[in-house]
Coordinates of C-alpha atoms in Angstrom, one line a residue:
X15 CA 0.0 0.0 0.0
X16 CA 1.4 3.3 -1.1
X17 CA 2.3 5.6 1.8
X18 CA 1.2 9.2 1.8
X19 CA 3.1 10.5 4.8
X20 CA 5.8 9.0 7.0
X21 CA 4.4 9.0 10.5
X22 CA 5.4 7.4 13.7
X23 CA 3.2 4.6 15.0
X24 CA 1.3 5.4 18.2
X25 CA 1.5 2.8 20.9
X26 CA -1.8 1.2 21.7
X27 CA -3.6 2.6 24.7
X28 CA -3.8 0.3 27.7
X29 CA -6.1 1.7 30.3
X30 CA -9.5 1.4 31.9
X31 CA -11.8 4.4 31.4
X32 CA -13.4 5.5 34.7
X33 CA -16.7 7.1 35.3
X34 CA -17.2 10.6 36.7
X35 CA -14.1 12.8 37.2
X36 CA -11.8 10.1 38.6
X37 CA -8.2 9.7 37.7
X38 CA -6.7 6.7 36.1
X39 CA -4.4 4.1 37.7
X40 CA -3.0 5.3 41.0
X41 CA -4.1 8.2 43.1
X42 CA -3.5 11.7 41.9
X43 CA -0.8 12.2 44.5
X44 CA 1.4 9.6 42.8
X45 CA 2.3 7.9 46.1
X46 CA 1.6 4.4 44.9
X47 CA 3.8 2.2 42.6
X48 CA 7.5 1.8 42.5
X49 CA 10.3 3.9 41.0
X50 CA 10.7 7.7 40.9
X51 CA 9.2 10.2 38.5
X52 CA 11.5 12.8 36.9
X53 CA 8.2 14.7 36.4
X54 CA 4.5 13.9 36.8
X55 CA 2.2 14.7 33.9
X56 CA -1.5 15.2 34.3
X57 CA -4.2 15.4 31.6
X58 CA -7.7 16.9 31.7
X59 CA -10.2 15.8 29.1
X60 CA -13.0 17.9 27.7
X61 CA -16.6 16.6 27.9
X62 CA -15.9 14.0 25.1
X63 CA -14.2 11.7 27.6
X64 CA -10.9 9.8 27.6
X65 CA -12.2 7.1 25.3
X66 CA -13.7 9.3 22.6
X67 CA -11.6 7.5 20.0
X68 CA -10.6 10.9 18.8
X69 CA -9.1 14.1 20.3
X70 CA -8.9 13.2 24.0
X71 CA -7.8 9.6 23.4
X72 CA -5.1 10.7 21.0
X73 CA -3.8 13.3 23.5
X74 CA -3.7 10.7 26.3
X75 CA -2.0 8.1 24.0
X76 CA 0.9 10.5 23.5
X77 CA 1.3 10.9 27.3
X78 CA 1.2 7.1 27.8
X79 CA 3.7 6.6 25.0
X80 CA 6.0 9.1 26.7
X81 CA 5.8 7.1 29.9
X82 CA 6.4 3.7 28.4
X83 CA 9.2 4.9 26.2
X84 CA 11.0 6.3 29.2
X85 CA 10.2 3.2 31.3
X86 CA 8.5 5.2 34.0
X87 CA 6.0 3.9 36.6
X88 CA 2.3 4.4 36.1
X89 CA 2.1 6.9 39.0
X90 CA 4.0 9.4 36.8
X91 CA 0.9 10.1 34.7
X92 CA -2.8 10.6 35.5
X93 CA -6.0 11.9 33.8
X94 CA -9.1 13.5 35.0
X95 CA -12.4 13.5 33.0
X96 CA -14.6 16.5 32.7
X97 CA -18.3 15.9 32.5
X98 CA -19.1 19.6 31.9
X99 CA -17.3 22.9 31.3
X100 CA -17.8 23.8 34.9
X101 CA -15.3 21.0 35.7
X102 CA -12.4 22.5 33.9
X103 CA -11.1 24.9 36.5
X104 CA -11.4 22.4 39.5
X105 CA -9.9 19.6 37.4
X106 CA -6.9 21.6 36.3
X107 CA -6.5 23.0 39.9
X108 CA -6.7 19.5 41.4
X109 CA -3.8 18.2 39.3
X110 CA -1.7 21.3 40.2
X111 CA -2.6 20.9 43.9
X112 CA -1.5 17.3 43.8
X113 CA 1.9 18.2 42.5
X114 CA 1.8 17.4 38.9
X115 CA 4.7 19.2 37.1
X116 CA 3.0 19.4 33.7
X117 CA -0.8 19.7 33.3
X118 CA -2.2 19.2 29.8
X119 CA -5.7 20.3 28.6
X120 CA -7.3 19.2 25.4
X121 CA -9.3 21.8 23.4
X122 CA -10.1 25.4 22.8
X123 CA -12.9 25.3 25.3
X124 CA -10.2 25.4 28.0
X125 CA -9.0 28.9 27.1
X126 CA -10.7 30.8 30.0
X127 CA -10.0 28.0 32.6
X128 CA -6.4 27.8 31.6
X129 CA -5.9 31.5 31.9
X130 CA -7.4 31.4 35.4
X131 CA -5.6 28.4 36.7
X132 CA -2.2 29.0 35.2
X133 CA -2.1 32.4 36.9
X134 CA -2.8 30.8 40.3
X135 CA -0.1 28.2 39.9
X136 CA 3.0 29.9 38.5
X137 CA 5.3 27.0 39.4
X138 CA 3.3 24.5 37.4
X139 CA 3.8 24.0 33.7
X140 CA 0.7 23.9 31.5
X141 CA 0.1 22.9 27.9
X142 CA -3.1 23.7 26.1
X143 CA -4.1 22.4 22.6
X144 CA -6.1 24.4 20.0
X145 CA -6.0 27.8 21.6
X146 CA -3.3 30.3 22.6
X147 CA -3.1 31.2 26.3
X148 CA -0.5 33.8 27.4
X149 CA 1.7 33.1 30.4
X150 CA 5.3 32.3 31.2
X151 CA 4.3 28.8 32.4
X152 CA 1.9 28.0 29.5
X153 CA 2.8 26.5 26.1
X154 CA 0.2 26.4 23.4
X155 CA -0.2 24.0 20.5
X156 CA -2.0 24.9 17.3
X157 CA -2.8 22.7 14.4
X158 CA -3.4 23.4 10.7
X159 CA -6.5 21.2 10.7
X160 CA -7.7 22.8 7.5
X161 CA -4.9 21.1 5.6
X162 CA -5.7 17.5 6.6
X163 CA -9.4 18.3 6.1
X164 CA -8.5 19.5 2.5
X165 CA -6.9 16.1 1.9
X166 CA -9.9 14.1 3.1
X167 CA -12.2 16.4 1.1
X168 CA -10.4 15.3 -2.1
X169 CA -10.8 11.7 -1.0
X170 CA -14.5 12.1 -0.2
X171 CA -15.3 13.8 -3.6
X172 CA -13.4 11.3 -5.6
X173 CA -14.9 8.3 -3.8
X174 CA -18.4 9.8 -4.2
X175 CA -17.9 10.3 -7.9
X176 CA -16.6 6.8 -8.4
X177 CA -19.8 5.5 -6.7
X178 CA -21.9 7.6 -9.1
X179 CA -22.8 10.2 -6.4
X180 CA -22.8 13.9 -6.3
X181 CA -23.1 14.6 -2.5
X182 CA -20.9 14.3 0.5
X183 CA -21.5 15.4 4.1
X184 CA -19.8 17.1 7.1
X185 CA -20.9 16.6 10.8
X186 CA -19.4 19.0 13.3
X187 CA -19.5 19.0 17.1
X188 CA -20.0 22.5 18.5
X189 CA -20.3 25.2 15.9
X190 CA -17.2 27.2 16.6
X191 CA -14.5 29.0 14.7
X192 CA -12.1 26.1 15.3
X193 CA -14.4 23.4 14.0
X194 CA -15.2 25.6 11.1
X195 CA -11.6 25.3 10.0
X196 CA -12.1 21.6 9.5
X197 CA -15.2 22.3 7.5
X198 CA -13.5 25.0 5.5
X199 CA -10.6 22.7 4.4
X200 CA -13.0 19.9 3.6
X201 CA -15.2 22.1 1.5
X202 CA -12.2 23.4 -0.5
X203 CA -10.9 19.8 -1.0
X204 CA -14.3 18.6 -2.3
X205 CA -14.7 21.6 -4.6
X206 CA -11.2 21.2 -6.0
X207 CA -12.3 17.8 -7.4
X208 CA -15.7 18.9 -8.6
X209 CA -17.0 22.5 -8.1
X210 CA -20.6 21.1 -8.5
X211 CA -20.3 18.5 -5.8
X212 CA -22.8 19.1 -3.0
X213 CA -21.6 19.4 0.6
X214 CA -24.2 19.0 3.3
X215 CA -23.2 20.6 6.7
X216 CA -24.8 19.9 10.1
X217 CA -23.6 20.6 13.6
X218 CA -24.6 18.5 16.6
X219 CA -24.0 21.3 19.2
X220 CA -21.9 18.9 21.4
X221 CA -18.9 16.7 21.4
X222 CA -20.4 14.0 23.6
X223 CA -23.6 13.0 21.8
X224 CA -23.1 10.0 19.6
X225 CA -26.9 9.6 19.1
X226 CA -27.2 13.1 17.6
X227 CA -24.1 12.4 15.5
X228 CA -25.7 9.2 14.1
X229 CA -29.0 10.9 13.4
X230 CA -27.3 13.7 11.5
X231 CA -25.2 11.2 9.5
X232 CA -28.3 9.1 8.6
X233 CA -30.1 12.3 7.5
X234 CA -27.2 13.1 5.2
X235 CA -26.9 9.5 3.9
X236 CA -30.7 9.5 3.2
X237 CA -30.2 12.7 1.2
X238 CA -27.6 11.0 -1.0
X239 CA -24.3 11.6 0.7
X240 CA -21.9 8.8 -0.1
X241 CA -19.2 10.0 2.3
X242 CA -19.6 11.8 5.7
X243 CA -16.6 13.5 7.4
X244 CA -17.0 14.2 11.1
X245 CA -15.1 16.6 13.3
X246 CA -17.2 16.0 16.4
X247 CA -15.2 14.1 19.1
X248 CA -17.3 11.3 20.7
X249 CA -20.3 12.6 18.8
X250 CA -18.5 11.3 15.7
X251 CA -18.7 7.8 17.1
X252 CA -22.4 7.9 16.1
X253 CA -21.4 8.9 12.5
X254 CA -19.2 5.9 12.2
X255 CA -21.8 3.6 13.8
X256 CA -24.4 4.9 11.3
X257 CA -22.1 4.1 8.4
X258 CA -21.4 0.6 9.7
X259 CA -25.1 -0.2 10.2
X260 CA -26.1 1.0 6.7
X261 CA -23.2 -0.8 5.1
X262 CA -24.1 -4.1 6.8
X263 CA -27.6 -3.7 5.3
X264 CA -26.2 -3.3 1.8
X265 CA -26.1 0.5 1.5
X266 CA -22.4 1.1 0.7
X267 CA -21.4 4.4 2.4
X268 CA -18.3 5.7 4.0
X269 CA -17.2 7.8 7.0
X270 CA -14.1 9.8 7.4
X271 CA -12.4 9.8 10.8
X272 CA -10.7 12.7 12.6
X273 CA -7.7 13.5 14.9
X274 CA -6.5 9.9 15.0
X275 CA -6.7 6.9 12.6
X276 CA -10.2 5.6 13.1
X277 CA -10.0 2.7 10.7
X278 CA -10.2 0.1 13.5
X279 CA -13.3 1.9 14.9
X280 CA -15.1 1.4 11.5
X281 CA -14.7 -2.3 11.2
X282 CA -17.8 -4.4 10.8
X283 CA -18.7 -8.0 9.9
X284 CA -16.6 -11.1 10.1
X285 CA -14.1 -10.2 7.4
X286 CA -12.9 -7.1 9.2
X287 CA -13.7 -4.6 6.5
X288 CA -14.0 -0.9 7.7
X289 CA -16.3 1.9 6.7
X290 CA -13.5 4.4 7.3
X291 CA -12.3 5.7 4.0
X292 CA -9.4 7.6 5.6
X293 CA -8.9 9.9 8.6
X294 CA -7.8 13.5 9.0
X295 CA -5.0 13.2 11.4
X296 CA -4.2 15.9 14.0
X297 CA -1.2 14.6 15.7
X298 CA -2.1 15.6 19.3
X299 CA -0.3 12.5 20.4
X300 CA 2.9 13.9 19.0
X301 CA 2.2 17.2 20.7
X302 CA 1.7 15.8 24.1
X303 CA 4.6 13.4 23.8
X304 CA 6.9 16.2 22.7
X305 CA 5.9 18.6 25.5
X306 CA 6.2 16.0 28.1
X307 CA 9.7 15.1 26.8
X308 CA 10.7 18.8 26.8
X309 CA 9.4 19.3 30.4
X310 CA 11.3 16.3 31.6
X311 CA 14.5 17.5 29.9
X312 CA 14.2 21.0 31.3
X313 CA 13.4 22.4 27.8
X314 CA 9.8 23.5 28.3
X315 CA 9.3 26.9 26.7
X316 CA 6.5 28.7 28.4
X317 CA 5.0 31.8 26.7
X318 CA 5.4 30.2 23.2
X319 CA 3.1 28.6 20.6
X320 CA 4.1 25.5 18.7
X321 CA 2.5 25.2 15.2
X322 CA 1.8 21.8 13.7
X323 CA 1.1 21.5 9.9
X324 CA 1.7 19.3 6.9
X325 CA 5.3 20.4 6.6
X326 CA 6.3 19.1 10.0
X327 CA 3.8 16.2 9.8
X328 CA 1.7 17.5 12.5
X329 CA -1.4 17.0 10.4
X330 CA -2.1 14.7 7.4
X331 CA -3.7 11.3 6.9
X332 CA -2.6 7.8 7.9
X333 CA 0.4 6.2 6.2
X334 CA -1.8 3.2 5.2
X335 CA -5.4 3.7 3.8
X336 CA -6.7 0.3 2.7
X337 CA -9.9 1.7 1.3
X338 CA -8.4 4.3 -1.0
X339 CA -7.9 3.5 -4.7
X340 CA -4.6 4.2 -6.4
X341 CA -6.2 7.2 -8.2
X342 CA -7.2 8.8 -4.9
X343 CA -3.8 8.0 -3.3
X344 CA -2.0 9.7 -6.3
X345 CA -4.2 12.7 -6.0
X346 CA -3.5 13.0 -2.3
X347 CA 0.2 12.7 -2.8
X348 CA 0.1 15.5 -5.3
X349 CA -2.1 17.6 -2.9
X350 CA 0.4 17.1 0.0
X351 CA 3.2 18.2 -2.3
X352 CA 1.3 21.2 -3.5
X353 CA 0.5 22.4 0.0
X354 CA 4.1 22.0 1.1
X355 CA 5.3 23.9 -2.0
X356 CA 2.9 26.7 -1.4
X357 CA 1.0 26.0 -4.7
X358 CA -2.2 25.4 -2.7
X359 CA -3.4 27.7 0.2
X360 CA -6.1 26.1 2.3
X361 CA -8.7 28.5 3.7
X362 CA -9.8 28.5 7.4
X363 CA -13.1 30.2 6.6
X364 CA -16.1 27.9 6.0
X365 CA -18.6 29.1 3.4
X366 CA -21.6 26.8 4.1
X367 CA -23.8 27.5 7.0
X368 CA -25.1 24.9 9.5
X369 CA -28.1 23.1 8.0
X370 CA -27.4 24.1 4.4
X371 CA -26.0 22.5 1.3
X372 CA -23.3 24.2 -0.7

């Protein structure tokens, strides 16, 4: 299988998701277990949960890989799950209070909470993804999600045309400027293949509602969409489930994953086929791994923003995409090169409004 981007494999996550706002293995104080921790790294999820198979899970996988690669005891890392936005400040504060040297937060919704908590704990290092928070003890990570979305837009349009269709779909989580960057890149990628291709857009208003995600996906499939791309966290699990159920009944449709390779999540039937055409990768696992390594080595750079894009392989698509034809793979290879060379500029401004078709 032809490789589109050379990306490091992420270690499989080994953990048990806990209910409520509890931490993972060990207590938050890190007093159990054997061995010493050069630093302790804590992670706070957004409302999608640690096992959202997307943004939160990918972020945690990077932290777990950092621990295992450095042969550190489990007590050196811990996560806390947020059930609502009101949990953000107390969850961040609890990890800082319990002596975690680096506290990581996943998502732009943490902006206000991170500003508040980082100011109260100047001796704690903080890392926030998808928003920029000032502060000498805060490092921010930003991703060019529109670029990977552009790639999957090309794949969606080409796959739909090959199936005789003229429509694709997009399901977002919360309608925000950030998620609209995913939509914008997707729209542009689709239209670069066929300017007359229809793009349906719907937002669920949440990152933790798989039922709503499935309902929106089914509505789009019913309206003729052959491929649906989600940028919706755990809500997107419903999109993938809808695609699997329809395909098992003989209606061949596809879903496109986000943030991490969701091919395994799309498997159905006894033969192990998957409804995931490809996934728009946002290497949050690389970001959390790198910042933990920097903090451990005394190289944490507070007050800075790290940008991840196609050029540094911070975004892209999986190296292996079993469901992509050679024609699509070739087109994506060219698109990657064109973006790197500056021949293609991907917009961050979505054109289609929620509930409309463009």
